[in-house]
Amino acid sequence: MRSSLLLIALMVSFIGFSQEPIIENIEIEGLKRTKESFIRRLIKVKPGSVYDSLKIATDIERLNRLPGVANANSKIIENSATKYSVTYTIVENFTIIPGLRVSQANNGEESAFRVSAFEFNLFGQGQLLGGFYSKDVFNSYGVFWEAPFLFSNKLGVGVNYQSNITFEPIFAENNGVSEDFRYRKQAFQASLLYEHDFHNRAELGFSFGNQEYNLQPDQPNTEVPDQIKASTIGIIGEYEFNDLLIEYQYLSGFRNQTNIEYLFNSGASEFIPNAFIGINNLEYFKRVGKKGNFANRLKLSYTTNRDSPFAPFTLDNQINIRGVGNTVDRGTASIVLNTEYRHTLFEKGWFVVQGNTFLDAGTWRNPGNDISQLFDGSSVRVSPGLGLRFIHKRIFNTVIRIDYGFGIANAKTSGLVFGIGQFF
């Protein structure tokens, strides 16, 4: 009997010593505008779960990606041998962000501008609400609402409406003469947003609207009608794999984003036929020492709308090649590589000055050409350059960007580029 009691005591003791520690309590500190209930819904570590340092690290990465969070970290307190407490400490971002962009208008005679305002943490739940107004010869506007976690910590929705009217140079296939059109596109878009896990998310949606091209006066038109109209219905998909580590202005890891769209166009089918459009962005970042950051982006674009002069991909300062100018060319396929080294020159408290040296390079397939044009060198643009960044660490995406690109291949255009946010 005595030996049986001893055996039972040893078994109970062994079970006690081998028991995994449990998360007894979770505290969240530092919140001002963000709802605590929203943060608790997103994090994977829950009270009563087994302590897992990897899950806690994943929660920190997830929180650091939120627009409303400037920085997050964790602290573990051992209450007893089998019970831990976890404290998440959050430094919040200011998330009501105005925007201003000024440039030369596409007609080369006027100034163009775009003003915007966006709230990236609406209701303290990571929702986006905002809009823009721009004038580039003509007036344009758009409104956006996105709630990535509206229905659960995985499922949300996004909607937007845009009316864009721009002055567009269209390049005729045979004579190479640029013809200037007033291009108007109105579209409503709605999408479901789904986050499968921490690294993978997807969107599926639709759009409907119309497009209209009107030839401007005194143009040397020889191939394209004076007016083209089409109604458009689109099916839209997006997939993103995100494995980025974010620490204020520094990034490391990689991210890949694929966007696909199929457009059904009724009317003007000769010039705006049904088309598949695909764009893939691959980004890779690496920390270099304590103050350096190596950044790279490879962007591949393709459409089946090969012969129409109204090609969807533009060569532009703000999109792909810094220094070339505003909407200087169009293409039906493109390969663009942007690589840059960012180095922190000054940092104190919330303010950072960052220097930047970059190389932008790209090649285009012009309307009517074969895919081989991407590789024959005839449309290559190369632009090395230097830049500065002025960064506010407590305001989401507040990076005032100034770059000067020097064109060295084909069109040797150089120029200064201003913007808000990192180029990529």
GROMACS .gro file of C-alpha atoms in nm:
model
  424
    1MET     CA    1   0.000   0.000   0.000
    2ARG     CA    2   0.280   0.236   0.097
    3SER     CA    3   0.461   0.167  -0.235
    4SER     CA    4   0.141   0.238  -0.432
    5LEU     CA    5   0.100   0.575  -0.262
    6LEU     CA    6   0.464   0.656  -0.338
    7LEU     CA    7   0.415   0.567  -0.705
    8ILE     CA    8   0.105   0.789  -0.732
    9ALA     CA    9   0.292   1.078  -0.567
   10LEU     CA   10   0.580   1.041  -0.812
   11MET     CA   11   0.339   1.039  -1.110
   12VAL     CA   12   0.160   1.355  -0.989
   13SER     CA   13   0.497   1.523  -0.931
   14PHE     CA   14   0.616   1.427  -1.283
   15ILE     CA   15   0.297   1.560  -1.444
   16GLY     CA   16   0.333   1.886  -1.251
   17PHE     CA   17   0.693   1.936  -1.358
   18SER     CA   18   0.622   1.850  -1.723
   19GLN     CA   19   0.314   2.073  -1.757
   20GLU     CA   20   0.356   2.345  -2.020
   21PRO     CA   21   0.316   2.705  -1.901
   22ILE     CA   22  -0.021   2.866  -1.969
   23ILE     CA   23  -0.094   3.228  -2.063
   24GLU     CA   24  -0.296   3.344  -1.763
   25ASN     CA   25  -0.349   3.706  -1.861
   26ILE     CA   26  -0.294   3.943  -2.156
   27GLU     CA   27  -0.254   4.317  -2.106
   28ILE     CA   28  -0.251   4.578  -2.385
   29GLU     CA   29  -0.090   4.913  -2.308
   30GLY     CA   30  -0.048   5.242  -2.492
   31LEU     CA   31  -0.379   5.256  -2.679
   32LYS     CA   32  -0.544   5.595  -2.728
   33ARG     CA   33  -0.751   5.584  -3.046
   34THR     CA   34  -0.734   5.215  -3.133
   35LYS     CA   35  -1.001   4.996  -2.972
   36GLU     CA   36  -0.865   4.731  -2.738
   37SER     CA   37  -1.137   4.491  -2.854
   38PHE     CA   38  -1.004   4.526  -3.210
   39ILE     CA   39  -0.648   4.439  -3.104
   40ARG     CA   40  -0.766   4.141  -2.897
   41ARG     CA   41  -0.963   4.013  -3.198
   42LEU     CA   42  -0.652   4.024  -3.420
   43ILE     CA   43  -0.388   3.869  -3.195
   44LYS     CA   44  -0.354   3.491  -3.196
   45VAL     CA   45  -0.238   3.451  -2.836
   46LYS     CA   46  -0.540   3.414  -2.607
   47PRO     CA   47  -0.580   3.375  -2.227
   48GLY     CA   48  -0.572   3.007  -2.139
   49SER     CA   49  -0.355   2.908  -2.435
   50VAL     CA   50  -0.018   2.736  -2.404
   51TYR     CA   51   0.278   2.976  -2.400
   52ASP     CA   52   0.429   2.994  -2.749
   53SER     CA   53   0.705   3.250  -2.814
   54LEU     CA   54   0.663   3.214  -3.192
   55LYS     CA   55   0.294   3.309  -3.172
   56ILE     CA   56   0.380   3.614  -2.964
   57ALA     CA   57   0.645   3.721  -3.215
   58THR     CA   58   0.390   3.676  -3.495
   59ASP     CA   59   0.142   3.894  -3.308
   60ILE     CA   60   0.405   4.169  -3.282
   61GLU     CA   61   0.470   4.152  -3.657
   62ARG     CA   62   0.095   4.166  -3.727
   63LEU     CA   63   0.049   4.469  -3.502
   64ASN     CA   64   0.344   4.652  -3.659
   65ARG     CA   65   0.177   4.623  -4.000
   66LEU     CA   66  -0.137   4.803  -3.886
   67PRO     CA   67  -0.160   5.166  -4.004
   68GLY     CA   68  -0.254   5.274  -3.653
   69VAL     CA   69   0.058   5.122  -3.494
   70ALA     CA   70   0.400   5.291  -3.510
   71ASN     CA   71   0.568   5.021  -3.304
   72ALA     CA   72   0.469   4.724  -3.090
   73ASN     CA   73   0.662   4.501  -2.851
   74SER     CA   74   0.589   4.240  -2.585
   75LYS     CA   75   0.690   4.164  -2.227
   76ILE     CA   76   0.654   3.826  -2.055
   77ILE     CA   77   0.596   3.804  -1.679
   78GLU     CA   78   0.632   3.467  -1.504
   79ASN     CA   79   0.359   3.456  -1.239
   80SER     CA   80   0.452   3.101  -1.141
   81ALA     CA   81   0.625   2.802  -1.293
   82THR     CA   82   0.318   2.723  -1.503
   83LYS     CA   83   0.143   3.059  -1.547
   84TYR     CA   84   0.264   3.356  -1.753
   85SER     CA   85   0.129   3.702  -1.825
   86VAL     CA   86   0.189   3.879  -2.157
   87THR     CA   87   0.186   4.256  -2.202
   88TYR     CA   88   0.167   4.408  -2.551
   89THR     CA   89   0.291   4.768  -2.551
   90ILE     CA   90   0.183   4.976  -2.850
   91VAL     CA   91   0.302   5.314  -2.975
   92GLU     CA   92   0.025   5.452  -3.194
   93ASN     CA   93   0.050   5.637  -3.524
   94PHE     CA   94  -0.141   5.952  -3.609
   95THR     CA   95  -0.349   5.828  -3.902
   96ILE     CA   96  -0.541   6.124  -4.050
   97ILE     CA   97  -0.310   6.200  -4.340
   98PRO     CA   98  -0.344   6.489  -4.588
   99GLY     CA   99  -0.164   6.464  -4.921
  100LEU     CA  100  -0.044   6.711  -5.183
  101ARG     CA  101   0.130   6.648  -5.512
  102VAL     CA  102   0.227   6.918  -5.761
  103SER     CA  103   0.376   6.863  -6.106
  104GLN     CA  104   0.365   6.983  -6.463
  105ALA     CA  105   0.042   6.897  -6.643
  106ASN     CA  106   0.051   6.642  -6.924
  107ASN     CA  107  -0.006   6.915  -7.184
  108GLY     CA  108   0.326   7.073  -7.083
  109GLU     CA  109   0.170   7.416  -7.042
  110GLU     CA  110  -0.001   7.416  -6.702
  111SER     CA  111   0.058   7.297  -6.347
  112ALA     CA  112  -0.112   6.985  -6.218
  113PHE     CA  113  -0.193   6.899  -5.857
  114ARG     CA  114  -0.360   6.637  -5.644
  115VAL     CA  115  -0.490   6.690  -5.290
  116SER     CA  116  -0.614   6.408  -5.069
  117ALA     CA  117  -0.708   6.319  -4.713
  118PHE     CA  118  -0.728   5.968  -4.568
  119GLU     CA  119  -0.806   5.827  -4.225
  120PHE     CA  120  -0.631   5.490  -4.188
  121ASN     CA  121  -0.772   5.393  -3.847
  122LEU     CA  122  -1.139   5.485  -3.869
  123PHE     CA  123  -1.337   5.407  -3.550
  124GLY     CA  124  -1.012   5.270  -3.401
  125GLN     CA  125  -1.060   4.948  -3.601
  126GLY     CA  126  -0.807   4.975  -3.885
  127GLN     CA  127  -1.059   5.095  -4.142
  128LEU     CA  128  -0.968   5.334  -4.424
  129LEU     CA  129  -1.183   5.626  -4.538
  130GLY     CA  130  -1.074   5.904  -4.768
  131GLY     CA  131  -1.073   6.070  -5.104
  132PHE     CA  132  -0.883   6.286  -5.348
  133TYR     CA  133  -0.933   6.571  -5.591
  134SER     CA  134  -0.689   6.637  -5.874
  135LYS     CA  135  -0.649   6.865  -6.171
  136ASP     CA  136  -0.428   6.761  -6.459
  137VAL     CA  137  -0.574   6.983  -6.734
  138PHE     CA  138  -0.913   6.833  -6.631
  139ASN     CA  139  -1.076   6.762  -6.292
  140SER     CA  140  -1.083   6.420  -6.124
  141TYR     CA  141  -1.195   6.283  -5.787
  142GLY     CA  142  -1.235   5.958  -5.595
  143VAL     CA  143  -1.370   5.824  -5.262
  144PHE     CA  144  -1.258   5.507  -5.082
  145TRP     CA  145  -1.370   5.294  -4.788
  146GLU     CA  146  -1.198   4.975  -4.678
  147ALA     CA  147  -1.265   4.763  -4.369
  148PRO     CA  148  -1.030   4.461  -4.381
  149PHE     CA  149  -1.166   4.305  -4.060
  150LEU     CA  150  -1.530   4.413  -4.073
  151PHE     CA  151  -1.685   4.066  -4.043
  152SER     CA  152  -1.412   3.879  -3.854
  153ASN     CA  153  -1.035   3.878  -3.802
  154LYS     CA  154  -1.009   3.731  -4.153
  155LEU     CA  155  -1.289   3.878  -4.367
  156GLY     CA  156  -1.363   4.236  -4.471
  157VAL     CA  157  -1.482   4.455  -4.756
  158GLY     CA  158  -1.367   4.748  -4.967
  159VAL     CA  159  -1.552   4.986  -5.202
  160ASN     CA  160  -1.448   5.288  -5.406
  161TYR     CA  161  -1.572   5.521  -5.677
  162GLN     CA  162  -1.342   5.717  -5.908
  163SER     CA  163  -1.399   5.967  -6.185
  164ASN     CA  164  -1.068   6.028  -6.357
  165ILE     CA  165  -1.038   6.275  -6.646
  166THR     CA  166  -0.689   6.324  -6.783
  167PHE     CA  167  -0.503   6.464  -7.081
  168GLU     CA  168  -0.353   6.155  -7.246
  169PRO     CA  169  -0.094   6.132  -7.522
  170ILE     CA  170  -0.175   5.836  -7.747
  171PHE     CA  171   0.093   5.709  -7.984
  172ALA     CA  172  -0.029   5.597  -8.325
  173GLU     CA  173   0.099   5.256  -8.435
  174ASN     CA  174   0.228   5.340  -8.781
  175ASN     CA  175   0.346   5.699  -8.784
  176GLY     CA  176   0.463   5.729  -8.422
  177VAL     CA  177   0.292   6.068  -8.388
  178SER     CA  178   0.154   6.155  -8.045
  179GLU     CA  179  -0.215   6.246  -8.051
  180ASP     CA  180  -0.368   6.413  -7.745
  181PHE     CA  181  -0.698   6.285  -7.607
  182ARG     CA  182  -0.926   6.377  -7.319
  183TYR     CA  183  -0.963   6.046  -7.137
  184ARG     CA  184  -1.249   5.994  -6.893
  185LYS     CA  185  -1.295   5.681  -6.683
  186GLN     CA  186  -1.572   5.642  -6.426
  187ALA     CA  187  -1.588   5.324  -6.223
  188PHE     CA  188  -1.739   5.176  -5.906
  189GLN     CA  189  -1.555   4.885  -5.747
  190ALA     CA  190  -1.645   4.651  -5.459
  191SER     CA  191  -1.427   4.369  -5.320
  192LEU     CA  192  -1.425   4.106  -5.049
  193LEU     CA  193  -1.097   4.099  -4.853
  194TYR     CA  194  -0.981   3.771  -4.701
  195GLU     CA  195  -0.673   3.710  -4.484
  196HIS     CA  196  -0.604   3.337  -4.486
  197ASP     CA  197  -0.321   3.365  -4.233
  198PHE     CA  198  -0.055   3.608  -4.120
  199HIS     CA  199   0.136   3.589  -4.449
  200ASN     CA  200  -0.137   3.538  -4.709
  201ARG     CA  201  -0.432   3.756  -4.808
  202ALA     CA  202  -0.657   3.780  -5.113
  203GLU     CA  203  -0.922   4.002  -5.272
  204LEU     CA  204  -1.201   3.921  -5.513
  205GLY     CA  205  -1.427   4.188  -5.658
  206PHE     CA  206  -1.598   4.348  -5.952
  207SER     CA  207  -1.618   4.688  -6.114
  208PHE     CA  208  -1.844   4.857  -6.363
  209GLY     CA  209  -1.824   5.191  -6.536
  210ASN     CA  210  -1.741   5.355  -6.866
  211GLN     CA  211  -1.449   5.493  -7.066
  212GLU     CA  212  -1.446   5.777  -7.315
  213TYR     CA  213  -1.172   5.919  -7.538
  214ASN     CA  214  -1.214   6.253  -7.715
  215LEU     CA  215  -0.950   6.380  -7.957
  216GLN     CA  216  -0.835   6.730  -7.866
  217PRO     CA  217  -0.844   7.014  -8.121
  218ASP     CA  218  -0.566   7.061  -8.378
  219GLN     CA  219  -0.428   6.709  -8.351
  220PRO     CA  220  -0.263   6.522  -8.643
  221ASN     CA  221  -0.506   6.233  -8.622
  222THR     CA  222  -0.475   5.974  -8.897
  223GLU     CA  223  -0.566   5.638  -8.744
  224VAL     CA  224  -0.798   5.682  -8.443
  225PRO     CA  225  -1.157   5.814  -8.439
  226ASP     CA  226  -1.225   6.153  -8.283
  227GLN     CA  227  -1.440   5.993  -8.012
  228ILE     CA  228  -1.445   5.645  -7.860
  229LYS     CA  229  -1.686   5.524  -7.591
  230ALA     CA  230  -1.713   5.192  -7.409
  231SER     CA  231  -1.897   5.048  -7.111
  232THR     CA  232  -1.684   4.824  -6.892
  233ILE     CA  233  -1.745   4.541  -6.646
  234GLY     CA  234  -1.442   4.400  -6.468
  235ILE     CA  235  -1.364   4.096  -6.254
  236ILE     CA  236  -1.074   4.171  -6.018
  237GLY     CA  237  -0.848   3.948  -5.813
  238GLU     CA  238  -0.549   4.013  -5.590
  239TYR     CA  239  -0.319   3.786  -5.393
  240GLU     CA  240  -0.043   3.895  -5.156
  241PHE     CA  241   0.226   3.706  -4.972
  242ASN     CA  242   0.382   3.927  -4.706
  243ASP     CA  243   0.686   3.828  -4.502
  244LEU     CA  244   0.809   4.176  -4.403
  245LEU     CA  245   0.953   4.277  -4.068
  246ILE     CA  246   0.889   4.645  -3.996
  247GLU     CA  247   1.076   4.858  -3.743
  248TYR     CA  248   0.981   5.221  -3.800
  249GLN     CA  249   1.158   5.328  -4.125
  250TYR     CA  250   1.342   4.997  -4.166
  251LEU     CA  251   1.209   4.693  -4.353
  252SER     CA  252   1.345   4.344  -4.406
  253GLY     CA  253   1.211   4.039  -4.586
  254PHE     CA  254   1.005   4.017  -4.901
  255ARG     CA  255   0.652   4.068  -5.030
  256ASN     CA  256   0.485   3.955  -5.352
  257GLN     CA  257   0.160   4.101  -5.481
  258THR     CA  258  -0.027   3.977  -5.788
  259ASN     CA  259  -0.317   4.171  -5.941
  260ILE     CA  260  -0.531   4.033  -6.223
  261GLU     CA  261  -0.830   4.184  -6.397
  262TYR     CA  262  -1.049   4.081  -6.687
  263LEU     CA  263  -1.238   4.365  -6.857
  264PHE     CA  264  -1.549   4.312  -7.067
  265ASN     CA  265  -1.593   4.617  -7.291
  266SER     CA  266  -1.909   4.681  -7.490
  267GLY     CA  267  -1.875   4.929  -7.777
  268ALA     CA  268  -1.560   5.042  -7.958
  269SER     CA  269  -1.436   4.682  -7.959
  270GLU     CA  270  -1.182   4.754  -8.234
  271PHE     CA  271  -0.995   5.004  -8.016
  272ILE     CA  272  -1.088   4.890  -7.662
  273PRO     CA  273  -1.143   4.512  -7.685
  274ASN     CA  274  -1.200   4.272  -7.396
  275ALA     CA  275  -0.871   4.229  -7.217
  276PHE     CA  276  -0.685   4.042  -6.947
  277ILE     CA  277  -0.451   4.261  -6.740
  278GLY     CA  278  -0.193   4.115  -6.504
  279ILE     CA  279   0.058   4.293  -6.278
  280ASN     CA  280   0.305   4.129  -6.039
  281ASN     CA  281   0.514   4.321  -5.784
  282LEU     CA  282   0.799   4.142  -5.608
  283GLU     CA  283   0.975   4.342  -5.334
  284TYR     CA  284   1.283   4.248  -5.131
  285PHE     CA  285   1.430   4.447  -4.840
  286LYS     CA  286   1.744   4.389  -4.634
  287ARG     CA  287   1.882   4.573  -4.332
  288VAL     CA  288   2.242   4.688  -4.378
  289GLY     CA  289   2.410   4.756  -4.044
  290LYS     CA  290   2.219   4.977  -3.802
  291LYS     CA  291   2.125   5.262  -4.037
  292GLY     CA  292   2.110   5.116  -4.387
  293ASN     CA  293   1.829   4.955  -4.585
  294PHE     CA  294   1.862   4.786  -4.925
  295ALA     CA  295   1.532   4.794  -5.120
  296ASN     CA  296   1.436   4.628  -5.449
  297ARG     CA  297   1.122   4.597  -5.662
  298LEU     CA  298   1.061   4.396  -5.979
  299LYS     CA  299   0.735   4.485  -6.154
  300LEU     CA  300   0.599   4.276  -6.443
  301SER     CA  301   0.292   4.394  -6.638
  302TYR     CA  302   0.106   4.234  -6.927
  303THR     CA  303  -0.221   4.278  -7.116
  304THR     CA  304  -0.374   4.082  -7.404
  305ASN     CA  305  -0.487   4.415  -7.554
  306ARG     CA  306  -0.176   4.421  -7.775
  307ASP     CA  307  -0.287   4.625  -8.077
  308SER     CA  308  -0.497   4.903  -7.928
  309PRO     CA  309  -0.315   5.239  -7.895
  310PHE     CA  310  -0.502   5.287  -7.566
  311ALA     CA  311  -0.251   5.080  -7.369
  312PRO     CA  312  -0.295   5.051  -6.988
  313PHE     CA  313   0.066   5.080  -6.865
  314THR     CA  314   0.223   5.425  -6.850
  315LEU     CA  315   0.580   5.543  -6.823
  316ASP     CA  316   0.563   5.803  -6.547
  317ASN     CA  317   0.774   5.975  -6.279
  318GLN     CA  318   0.549   5.874  -5.991
  319ILE     CA  319   0.497   5.511  -6.095
  320ASN     CA  320   0.813   5.350  -6.227
  321ILE     CA  321   1.107   5.556  -6.364
  322ARG     CA  322   1.200   5.870  -6.172
  323GLY     CA  323   1.305   6.164  -6.387
  324VAL     CA  324   1.133   6.070  -6.715
  325GLY     CA  325   0.835   6.308  -6.683
  326ASN     CA  326   0.458   6.266  -6.652
  327THR     CA  327   0.287   6.002  -6.871
  328VAL     CA  328   0.549   6.016  -7.146
  329ASP     CA  329   0.470   5.678  -7.305
  330ARG     CA  330   0.229   5.384  -7.295
  331GLY     CA  331   0.279   5.012  -7.323
  332THR     CA  332   0.099   4.678  -7.341
  333ALA     CA  333   0.368   4.494  -7.141
  334SER     CA  334   0.656   4.610  -6.925
  335ILE     CA  335   0.944   4.500  -6.704
  336VAL     CA  336   1.059   4.752  -6.443
  337LEU     CA  337   1.334   4.712  -6.184
  338ASN     CA  338   1.380   4.966  -5.904
  339THR     CA  339   1.669   4.925  -5.664
  340GLU     CA  340   1.785   5.169  -5.399
  341TYR     CA  341   1.993   5.204  -5.086
  342ARG     CA  342   1.840   5.406  -4.801
  343HIS     CA  343   2.061   5.536  -4.520
  344THR     CA  344   1.956   5.721  -4.206
  345LEU     CA  345   2.152   6.045  -4.191
  346PHE     CA  346   1.985   6.194  -3.882
  347GLU     CA  347   1.741   6.058  -3.626
  348LYS     CA  348   1.612   6.220  -3.310
  349GLY     CA  349   1.287   6.127  -3.141
  350TRP     CA  350   1.012   6.116  -3.402
  351PHE     CA  351   1.212   6.282  -3.684
  352VAL     CA  352   1.434   6.107  -3.939
  353VAL     CA  353   1.633   6.232  -4.239
  354GLN     CA  354   1.717   5.954  -4.480
  355GLY     CA  355   1.945   5.969  -4.784
  356ASN     CA  356   1.877   5.762  -5.092
  357THR     CA  357   2.064   5.652  -5.402
  358PHE     CA  358   1.870   5.461  -5.667
  359LEU     CA  359   1.867   5.301  -6.009
  360ASP     CA  360   1.539   5.271  -6.201
  361ALA     CA  361   1.532   5.071  -6.524
  362GLY     CA  362   1.250   4.950  -6.745
  363THR     CA  363   1.149   4.829  -7.087
  364TRP     CA  364   0.810   4.849  -7.262
  365ARG     CA  365   0.620   4.678  -7.540
  366ASN     CA  366   0.450   4.954  -7.737
  367PRO     CA  367   0.106   4.900  -7.895
  368GLY     CA  368   0.120   4.682  -8.205
  369ASN     CA  369   0.459   4.527  -8.125
  370ASP     CA  370   0.560   4.173  -8.035
  371ILE     CA  371   0.673   4.067  -7.689
  372SER     CA  372   1.030   4.057  -7.824
  373GLN     CA  373   1.041   4.438  -7.801
  374LEU     CA  374   1.085   4.398  -7.426
  375PHE     CA  375   1.428   4.245  -7.491
  376ASP     CA  376   1.561   4.413  -7.807
  377GLY     CA  377   1.669   4.733  -7.628
  378SER     CA  378   1.460   4.974  -7.836
  379SER     CA  379   1.238   5.086  -7.546
  380VAL     CA  380   1.476   5.063  -7.251
  381ARG     CA  381   1.481   5.353  -7.003
  382VAL     CA  382   1.749   5.381  -6.734
  383SER     CA  383   1.756   5.647  -6.465
  384PRO     CA  384   2.003   5.654  -6.172
  385GLY     CA  385   1.959   5.924  -5.912
  386LEU     CA  386   1.982   6.063  -5.560
  387GLY     CA  387   1.717   6.158  -5.308
  388LEU     CA  388   1.622   6.265  -4.958
  389ARG     CA  389   1.347   6.145  -4.724
  390PHE     CA  390   1.201   6.342  -4.433
  391ILE     CA  391   1.019   6.096  -4.208
  392HIS     CA  392   0.779   6.140  -3.914
  393LYS     CA  393   0.790   5.816  -3.714
  394ARG     CA  394   0.457   5.877  -3.537
  395ILE     CA  395   0.242   5.964  -3.839
  396PHE     CA  396   0.149   5.674  -4.067
  397ASN     CA  397   0.329   5.674  -4.402
  398THR     CA  398   0.454   6.030  -4.360
  399VAL     CA  399   0.760   6.023  -4.579
  400ILE     CA  400   0.824   6.340  -4.779
  401ARG     CA  401   1.019   6.222  -5.080
  402ILE     CA  402   1.249   6.427  -5.307
  403ASP     CA  403   1.436   6.249  -5.587
  404TYR     CA  404   1.635   6.361  -5.890
  405GLY     CA  405   1.669   6.108  -6.171
  406PHE     CA  406   1.929   6.128  -6.450
  407GLY     CA  407   1.814   5.966  -6.776
  408ILE     CA  408   2.096   5.777  -6.949
  409ALA     CA  409   1.929   5.545  -7.204
  410ASN     CA  410   1.717   5.630  -7.509
  411ALA     CA  411   1.528   5.944  -7.400
  412LYS     CA  412   1.782   6.117  -7.175
  413THR     CA  413   1.527   6.314  -6.975
  414SER     CA  414   1.624   6.418  -6.623
  415GLY     CA  415   1.403   6.570  -6.358
  416LEU     CA  416   1.303   6.631  -5.997
  417VAL     CA  417   1.027   6.419  -5.844
  418PHE     CA  418   0.831   6.504  -5.527
  419GLY     CA  419   0.596   6.272  -5.345
  420ILE     CA  420   0.459   6.145  -5.013
  421GLY     CA  421   0.545   5.795  -4.903
  422GLN     CA  422   0.840   5.580  -5.006
  423PHE     CA  423   0.859   5.522  -5.383
  424PHE     CA  424   0.795   5.156  -5.301
   0.00000   0.00000   0.00000
